[in-house]
Amino acid sequence: MTTYGSALHVDDEPAEEDSVLVSRLRKAGCVILGKTNTPEFGHKGKTDNVPFGSTKNPWNLEYSPGGSSGGTSAPLASGMFPL
């Protein structure tokens, strides 16, 4: 499920099956850990939105991890999972 980082989609129901991409990743042995944050519709240079707030840089909470992929880069930079 995605909310696109928007309050417009917070009540959307989760999908009942994986997308083709997620299905292929699972078949390749990937473990899906969870959902990360995104700026509303991916249109900002900072990862924050109304439903979920700001994503922080794990090394300095005063900094942003950046825009569209900030929700992904923060847990990767923190060592939460290997790449």
Short mmCIF file of C-alpha atoms in Angstrom, two decimals, residues 4-63:
data_model
loop_
_atom_site.label_atom_id
_atom_site.label_comp_id
_atom_site.label_asym_id
_atom_site.label_seq_id
_atom_site.Cartn_x
_atom_site.Cartn_y
_atom_site.Cartn_z
CA TYR A 4 2.06 8.81 -1.69
CA GLY A 5 2.95 10.76 1.47
CA SER A 6 -0.42 12.47 1.24
CA ALA A 7 -3.28 12.97 3.67
CA LEU A 8 -5.54 12.34 0.66
CA HIS A 9 -4.62 8.63 0.72
CA VAL A 10 -4.27 7.76 4.42
CA ASP A 11 -7.52 5.78 4.40
CA ASP A 12 -6.59 3.68 1.35
CA GLU A 13 -6.83 -0.05 1.96
CA PRO A 14 -3.68 -2.19 1.76
CA ALA A 15 -3.26 -4.26 -1.38
CA GLU A 16 -4.25 -7.90 -1.03
CA GLU A 17 -1.30 -9.14 -3.07
CA ASP A 18 2.25 -8.10 -3.86
CA SER A 19 3.06 -5.99 -6.90
CA VAL A 20 5.00 -7.68 -9.69
CA LEU A 21 8.19 -5.97 -8.49
CA VAL A 22 7.78 -7.09 -4.86
CA SER A 23 6.87 -10.60 -5.97
CA ARG A 24 10.07 -10.82 -8.04
CA LEU A 25 12.16 -9.44 -5.18
CA ARG A 26 10.74 -12.05 -2.78
CA LYS A 27 11.41 -14.84 -5.29
CA ALA A 28 15.02 -13.61 -5.51
CA GLY A 29 15.36 -13.99 -1.73
CA CYS A 30 14.78 -10.41 -0.58
CA VAL A 31 13.12 -9.83 2.76
CA ILE A 32 10.63 -6.97 2.81
CA LEU A 33 11.22 -5.02 6.04
CA GLY A 34 8.53 -2.37 5.90
CA LYS A 35 7.35 0.86 4.41
CA THR A 36 9.41 4.05 4.38
CA ASN A 37 8.47 7.71 4.21
CA THR A 38 8.24 9.92 1.12
CA PRO A 39 7.50 13.58 0.46
CA GLU A 40 3.96 14.18 -0.76
CA PHE A 41 3.78 12.62 -4.23
CA GLY A 42 7.62 12.66 -4.31
CA HIS A 43 7.68 16.33 -5.30
CA LYS A 44 10.00 17.93 -2.74
CA GLY A 45 13.68 18.05 -1.94
CA LYS A 46 12.92 17.12 1.69
CA THR A 47 11.18 13.99 2.95
CA ASP A 48 8.29 15.27 5.02
CA ASN A 49 4.52 15.14 4.74
CA VAL A 50 1.37 15.77 6.77
CA PRO A 51 0.43 12.17 7.69
CA PHE A 52 3.87 10.97 8.85
CA GLY A 53 6.03 14.05 9.50
CA SER A 54 9.70 14.58 8.69
CA THR A 55 12.29 11.92 8.06
CA LYS A 56 15.52 12.74 9.90
CA ASN A 57 19.12 12.08 8.94
CA PRO A 58 20.24 9.26 11.31
CA TRP A 59 23.65 10.90 11.83
CA ASN A 60 22.37 14.41 12.57
CA LEU A 61 18.70 14.94 13.44
CA GLU A 62 18.98 18.59 12.40
CA TYR A 63 19.51 17.49 8.78
#
